Short mmCIF file of C-alpha atoms in Angstrom, two decimals:
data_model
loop_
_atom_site.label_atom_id
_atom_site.label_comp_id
_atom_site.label_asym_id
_atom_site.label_seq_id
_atom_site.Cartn_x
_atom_site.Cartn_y
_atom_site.Cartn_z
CA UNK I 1 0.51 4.01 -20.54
CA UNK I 2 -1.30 5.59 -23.63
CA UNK I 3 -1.04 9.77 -24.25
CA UNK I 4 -4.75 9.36 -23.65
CA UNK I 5 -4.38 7.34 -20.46
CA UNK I 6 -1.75 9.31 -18.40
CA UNK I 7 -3.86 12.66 -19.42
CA UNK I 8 -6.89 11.53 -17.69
CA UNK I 9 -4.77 10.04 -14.59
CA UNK I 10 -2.30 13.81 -14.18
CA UNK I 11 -6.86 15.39 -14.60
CA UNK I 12 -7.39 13.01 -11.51
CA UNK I 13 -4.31 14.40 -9.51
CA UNK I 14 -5.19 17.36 -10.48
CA UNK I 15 -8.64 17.43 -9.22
CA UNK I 16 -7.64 15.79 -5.68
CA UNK I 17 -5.09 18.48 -5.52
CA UNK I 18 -7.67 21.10 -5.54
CA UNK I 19 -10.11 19.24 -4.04
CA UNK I 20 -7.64 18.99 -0.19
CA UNK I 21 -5.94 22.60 -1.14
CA UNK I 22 -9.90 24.22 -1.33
CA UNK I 23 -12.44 22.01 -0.74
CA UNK I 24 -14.87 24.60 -0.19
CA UNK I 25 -14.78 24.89 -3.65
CA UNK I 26 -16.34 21.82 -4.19
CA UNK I 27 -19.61 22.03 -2.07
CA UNK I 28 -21.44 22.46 -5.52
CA UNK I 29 -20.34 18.66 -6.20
CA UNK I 30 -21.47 17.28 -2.68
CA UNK I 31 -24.40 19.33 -1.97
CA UNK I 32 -26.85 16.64 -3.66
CA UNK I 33 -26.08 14.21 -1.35
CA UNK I 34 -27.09 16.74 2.19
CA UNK I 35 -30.24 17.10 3.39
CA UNK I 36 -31.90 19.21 6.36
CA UNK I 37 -29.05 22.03 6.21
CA UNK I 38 -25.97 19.95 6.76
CA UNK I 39 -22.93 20.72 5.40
CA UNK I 40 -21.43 19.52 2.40
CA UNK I 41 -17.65 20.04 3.17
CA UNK I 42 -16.07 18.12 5.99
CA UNK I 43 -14.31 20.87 7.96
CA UNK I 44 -13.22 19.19 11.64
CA UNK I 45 -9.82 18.55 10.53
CA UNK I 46 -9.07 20.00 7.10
CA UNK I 47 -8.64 17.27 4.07
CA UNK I 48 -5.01 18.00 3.35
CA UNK I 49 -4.10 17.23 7.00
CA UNK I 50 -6.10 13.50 6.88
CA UNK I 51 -4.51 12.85 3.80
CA UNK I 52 -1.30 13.23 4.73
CA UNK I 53 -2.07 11.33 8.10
CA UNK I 54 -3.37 8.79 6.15
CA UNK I 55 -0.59 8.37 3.65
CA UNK I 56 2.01 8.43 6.62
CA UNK I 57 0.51 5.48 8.39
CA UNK I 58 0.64 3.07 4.95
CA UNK I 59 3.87 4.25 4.28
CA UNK I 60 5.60 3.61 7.74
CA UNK I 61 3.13 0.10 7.62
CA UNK I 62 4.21 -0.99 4.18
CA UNK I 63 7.85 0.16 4.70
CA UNK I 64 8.02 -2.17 7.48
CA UNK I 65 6.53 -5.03 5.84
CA UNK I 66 8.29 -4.27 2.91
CA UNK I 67 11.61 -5.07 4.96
CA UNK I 68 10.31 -7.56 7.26
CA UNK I 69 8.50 -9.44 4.00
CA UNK I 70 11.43 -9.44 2.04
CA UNK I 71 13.93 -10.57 4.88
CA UNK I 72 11.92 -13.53 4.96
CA UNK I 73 12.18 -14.21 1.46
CA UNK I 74 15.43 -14.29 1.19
CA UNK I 75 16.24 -16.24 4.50
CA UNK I 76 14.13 -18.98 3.17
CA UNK I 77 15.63 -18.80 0.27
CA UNK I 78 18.89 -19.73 1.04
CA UNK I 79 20.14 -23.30 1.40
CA UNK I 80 20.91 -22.74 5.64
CA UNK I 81 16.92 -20.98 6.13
CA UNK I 82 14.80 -23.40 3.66
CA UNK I 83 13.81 -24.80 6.56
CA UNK I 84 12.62 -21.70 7.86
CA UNK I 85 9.92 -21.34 5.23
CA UNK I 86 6.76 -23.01 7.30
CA UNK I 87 7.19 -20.89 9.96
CA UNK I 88 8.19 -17.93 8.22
CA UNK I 89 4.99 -18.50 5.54
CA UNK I 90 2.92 -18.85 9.17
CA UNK I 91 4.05 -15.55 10.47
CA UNK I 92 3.18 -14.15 7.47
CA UNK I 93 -0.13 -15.55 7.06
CA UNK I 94 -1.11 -14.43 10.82
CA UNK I 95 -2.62 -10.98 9.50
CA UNK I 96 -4.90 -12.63 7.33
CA UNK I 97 -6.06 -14.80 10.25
CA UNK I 98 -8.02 -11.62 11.89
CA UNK I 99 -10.30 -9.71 10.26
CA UNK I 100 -8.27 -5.65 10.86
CA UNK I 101 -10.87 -4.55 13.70
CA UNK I 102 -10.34 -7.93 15.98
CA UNK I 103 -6.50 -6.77 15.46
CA UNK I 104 -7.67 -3.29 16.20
CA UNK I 105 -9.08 -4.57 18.83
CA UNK I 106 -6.57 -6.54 20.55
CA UNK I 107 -4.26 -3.79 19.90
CA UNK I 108 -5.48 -1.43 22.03
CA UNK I 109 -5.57 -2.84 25.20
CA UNK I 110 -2.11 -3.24 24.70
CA UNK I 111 -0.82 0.08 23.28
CA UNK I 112 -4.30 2.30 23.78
CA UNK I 113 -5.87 4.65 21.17
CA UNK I 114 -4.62 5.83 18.20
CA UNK I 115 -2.04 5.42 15.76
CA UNK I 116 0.16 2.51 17.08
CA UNK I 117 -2.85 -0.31 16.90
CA UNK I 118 -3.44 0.77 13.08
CA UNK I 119 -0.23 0.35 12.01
CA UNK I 120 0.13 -3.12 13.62
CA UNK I 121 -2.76 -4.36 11.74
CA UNK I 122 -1.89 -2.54 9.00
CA UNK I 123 1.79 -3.74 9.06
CA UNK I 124 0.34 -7.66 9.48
CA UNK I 125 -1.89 -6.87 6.57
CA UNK I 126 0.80 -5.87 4.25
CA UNK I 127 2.99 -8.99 5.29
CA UNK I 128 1.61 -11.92 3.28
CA UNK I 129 1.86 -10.35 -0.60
CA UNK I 130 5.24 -8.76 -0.12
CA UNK I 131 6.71 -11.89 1.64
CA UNK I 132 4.62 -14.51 -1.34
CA UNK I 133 5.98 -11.91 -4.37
CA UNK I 134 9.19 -11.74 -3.07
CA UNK I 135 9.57 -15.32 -2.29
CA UNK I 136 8.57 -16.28 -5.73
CA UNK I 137 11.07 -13.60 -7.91
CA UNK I 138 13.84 -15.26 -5.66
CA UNK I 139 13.13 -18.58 -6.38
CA UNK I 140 12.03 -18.55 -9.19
CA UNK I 141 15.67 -16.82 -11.29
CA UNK I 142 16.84 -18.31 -14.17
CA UNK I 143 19.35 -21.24 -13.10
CA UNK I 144 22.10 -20.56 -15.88
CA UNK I 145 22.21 -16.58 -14.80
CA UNK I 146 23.05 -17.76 -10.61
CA UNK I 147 25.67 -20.22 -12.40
CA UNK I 148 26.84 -17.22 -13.89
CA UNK I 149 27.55 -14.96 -11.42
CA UNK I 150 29.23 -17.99 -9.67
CA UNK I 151 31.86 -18.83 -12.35
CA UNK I 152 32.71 -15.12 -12.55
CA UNK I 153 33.62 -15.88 -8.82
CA UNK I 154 30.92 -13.74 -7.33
CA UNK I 155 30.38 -14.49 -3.37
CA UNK I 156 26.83 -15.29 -2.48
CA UNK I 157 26.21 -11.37 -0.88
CA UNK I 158 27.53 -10.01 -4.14
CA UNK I 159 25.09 -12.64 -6.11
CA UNK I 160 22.40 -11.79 -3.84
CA UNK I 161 22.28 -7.94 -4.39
CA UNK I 162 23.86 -7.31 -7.95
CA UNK I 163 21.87 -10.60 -9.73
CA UNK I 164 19.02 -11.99 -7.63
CA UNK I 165 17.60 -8.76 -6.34
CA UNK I 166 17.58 -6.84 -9.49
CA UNK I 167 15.88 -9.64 -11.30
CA UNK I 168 13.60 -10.04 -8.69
CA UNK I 169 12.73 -6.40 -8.15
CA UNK I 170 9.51 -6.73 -10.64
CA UNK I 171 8.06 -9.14 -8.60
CA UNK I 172 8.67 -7.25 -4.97
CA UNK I 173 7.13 -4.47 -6.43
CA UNK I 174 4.34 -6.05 -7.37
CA UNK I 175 3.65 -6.88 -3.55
CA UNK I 176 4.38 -3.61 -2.22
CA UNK I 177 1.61 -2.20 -4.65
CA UNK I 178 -0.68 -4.91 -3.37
CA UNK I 179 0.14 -4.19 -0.02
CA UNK I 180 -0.27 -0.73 -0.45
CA UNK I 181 -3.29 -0.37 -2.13
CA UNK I 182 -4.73 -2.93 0.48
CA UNK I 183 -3.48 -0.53 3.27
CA UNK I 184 -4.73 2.68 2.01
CA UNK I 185 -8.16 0.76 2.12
CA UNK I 186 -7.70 -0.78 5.65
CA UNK I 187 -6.15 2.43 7.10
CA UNK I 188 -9.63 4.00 7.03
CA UNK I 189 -10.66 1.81 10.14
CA UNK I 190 -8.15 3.42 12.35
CA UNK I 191 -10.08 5.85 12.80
CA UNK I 192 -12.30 3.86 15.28
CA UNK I 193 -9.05 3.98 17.60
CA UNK I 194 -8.93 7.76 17.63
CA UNK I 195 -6.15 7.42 14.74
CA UNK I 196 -6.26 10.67 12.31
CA UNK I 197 -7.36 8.71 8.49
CA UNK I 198 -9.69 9.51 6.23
CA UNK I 199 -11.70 7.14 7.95
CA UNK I 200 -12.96 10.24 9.96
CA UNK I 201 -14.91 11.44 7.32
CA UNK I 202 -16.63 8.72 6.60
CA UNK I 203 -16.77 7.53 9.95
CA UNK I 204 -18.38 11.54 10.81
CA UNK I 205 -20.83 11.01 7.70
CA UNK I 206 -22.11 7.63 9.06
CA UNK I 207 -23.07 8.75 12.22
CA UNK I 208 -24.54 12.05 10.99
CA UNK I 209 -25.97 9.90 8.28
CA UNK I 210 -24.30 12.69 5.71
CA UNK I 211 -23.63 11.01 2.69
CA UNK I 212 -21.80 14.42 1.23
CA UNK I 213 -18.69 13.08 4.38
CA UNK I 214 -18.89 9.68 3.17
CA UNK I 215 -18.35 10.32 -0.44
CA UNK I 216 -15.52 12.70 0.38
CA UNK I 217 -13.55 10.28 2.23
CA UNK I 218 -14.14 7.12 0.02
CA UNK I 219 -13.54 9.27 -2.97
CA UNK I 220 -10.11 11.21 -1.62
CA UNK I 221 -9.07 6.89 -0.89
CA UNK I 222 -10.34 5.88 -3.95
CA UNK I 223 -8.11 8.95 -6.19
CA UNK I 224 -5.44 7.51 -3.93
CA UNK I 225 -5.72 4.13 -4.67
CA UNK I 226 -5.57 4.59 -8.46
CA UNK I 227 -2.71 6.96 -8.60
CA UNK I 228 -0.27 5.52 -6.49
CA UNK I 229 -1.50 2.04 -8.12
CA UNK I 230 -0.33 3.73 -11.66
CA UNK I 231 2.65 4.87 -10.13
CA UNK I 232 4.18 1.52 -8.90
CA UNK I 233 2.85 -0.07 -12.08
CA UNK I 234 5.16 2.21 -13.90
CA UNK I 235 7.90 1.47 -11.43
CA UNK I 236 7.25 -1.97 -12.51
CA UNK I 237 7.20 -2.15 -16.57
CA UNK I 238 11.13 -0.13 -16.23
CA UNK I 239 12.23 -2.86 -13.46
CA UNK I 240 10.93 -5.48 -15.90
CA UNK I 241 12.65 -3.78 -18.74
CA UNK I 242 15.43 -3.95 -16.77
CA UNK I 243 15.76 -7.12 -15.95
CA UNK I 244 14.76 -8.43 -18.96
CA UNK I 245 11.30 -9.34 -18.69
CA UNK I 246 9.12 -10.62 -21.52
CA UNK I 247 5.99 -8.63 -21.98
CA UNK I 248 7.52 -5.85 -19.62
CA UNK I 249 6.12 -3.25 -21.94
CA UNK I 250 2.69 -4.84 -21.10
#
């Protein structure tokens, strides 16, 4: 990233920083957007609080489907579990079947309000780019480096998690950024099943039709979205530089 670049992404931390430590601060930027008296600031549940609800839910989601997603790969991967690879590529596609409120909603029934149904569809969500990224840095490795590590007498564990993981980090963390950035987007529904997200701002500025609450929430997501985007980006060039990439300072 350019001097120029990572100054206007730590002026963007920055500013969400202040903006959930004092929002009050910021009415001057939101006021615009009120009409008839209404407020500016959301103040039901302060900013910092939703936020970190918020970022708790796609973390637990994409954790999970970061393990789950990468299990898979490397099951089908393997010359007993290539077999496995319809079904597992099924199970993985399922999220994508439903749209994230029919998963909301058949969630609830099941486990009632709040945050358990959101992190089901946010775990299902997550699934398919982890498990597809994953699947193709594993299968995908250079043939001559595998029939390295085997003439050095390597066993297939040790080949697994000192060769084939390492060269196919890049690749997995590629699909956890996906998956993340595509949570911190989809996490905003929960709040339709009484689950604390950011979604409650916009959610409270729709039905109050306050466009100050909607802004605040899609704009706290959106600062979100590009940071932690940056972040696993970064995490990604020094993987690929690791590994041995080309283009990995790209």
């Amino acid at each position: 990233m350019s001097r120029g670049g990572a100054l206007i992404r730590l002026s963007l931390l920055a500013f969400l920083l202040a903006l959930l430590a004092a929002p009050e601060r910021f009415g001057w930027l939101f006021n615009w957007l009120t009409k008839n008296g209404q407020p500016a600031i959301y103040t039901q549940t302060p900013l910092w609080q939703l936020t970190l609800n918020h970022l708790g839910l796609v973390l637990i989601a994409v954790t999970c489907a970061g393990i789950a997603g990468v299990g898979f790969a490397i099951l089908t991967t393997r010359p007993s579990g290539r077999e496995f690879l319809p079904l597992s590529r099924s199970i993985a596609n399922l999220g994508q079947t439903f749209p994230p409120v029919a998963v909301l909603a058949l969630a609830v029934p099941i486990f009632g309000f709040g945050s358990k149904p959101t992190l089901i569809a946010l775990f299902l969500y997550a699934l398919l780019p982890v498990f597809e990224t994953a699947l193709t840095g594993l299968s995908t490795l250079p043939a001559q480096v595998l029939d390295a590590g085997r003439g050095t007498g390597m066993t297939r564990g040790q080949r697994l998690w000192q060769i084939e993981l390492p060269l196919s980090l890049p690749a997995i963390l590629s699909g956890l950024r996906l998956a993340t950035i595509i949570s911190l987007a989809t996490a905003t529904i929960g709040s339709t099943v009484a689950a604390q997200t950011l979604g409650e701002v916009i959610m409270a500025g729709l039905m109050a039709n306050n466009t100050a609450f909607v802004l605040q929430g899609g704009l706290i997501v959106g600062l979100l979205a590009i940071l932690i985007n940056d972040a696993f980006r970064i995490a990604e060039r020094r993987a690929a530089r690791k590994a041995g990439w080309r283009g990995a300072e790209l």
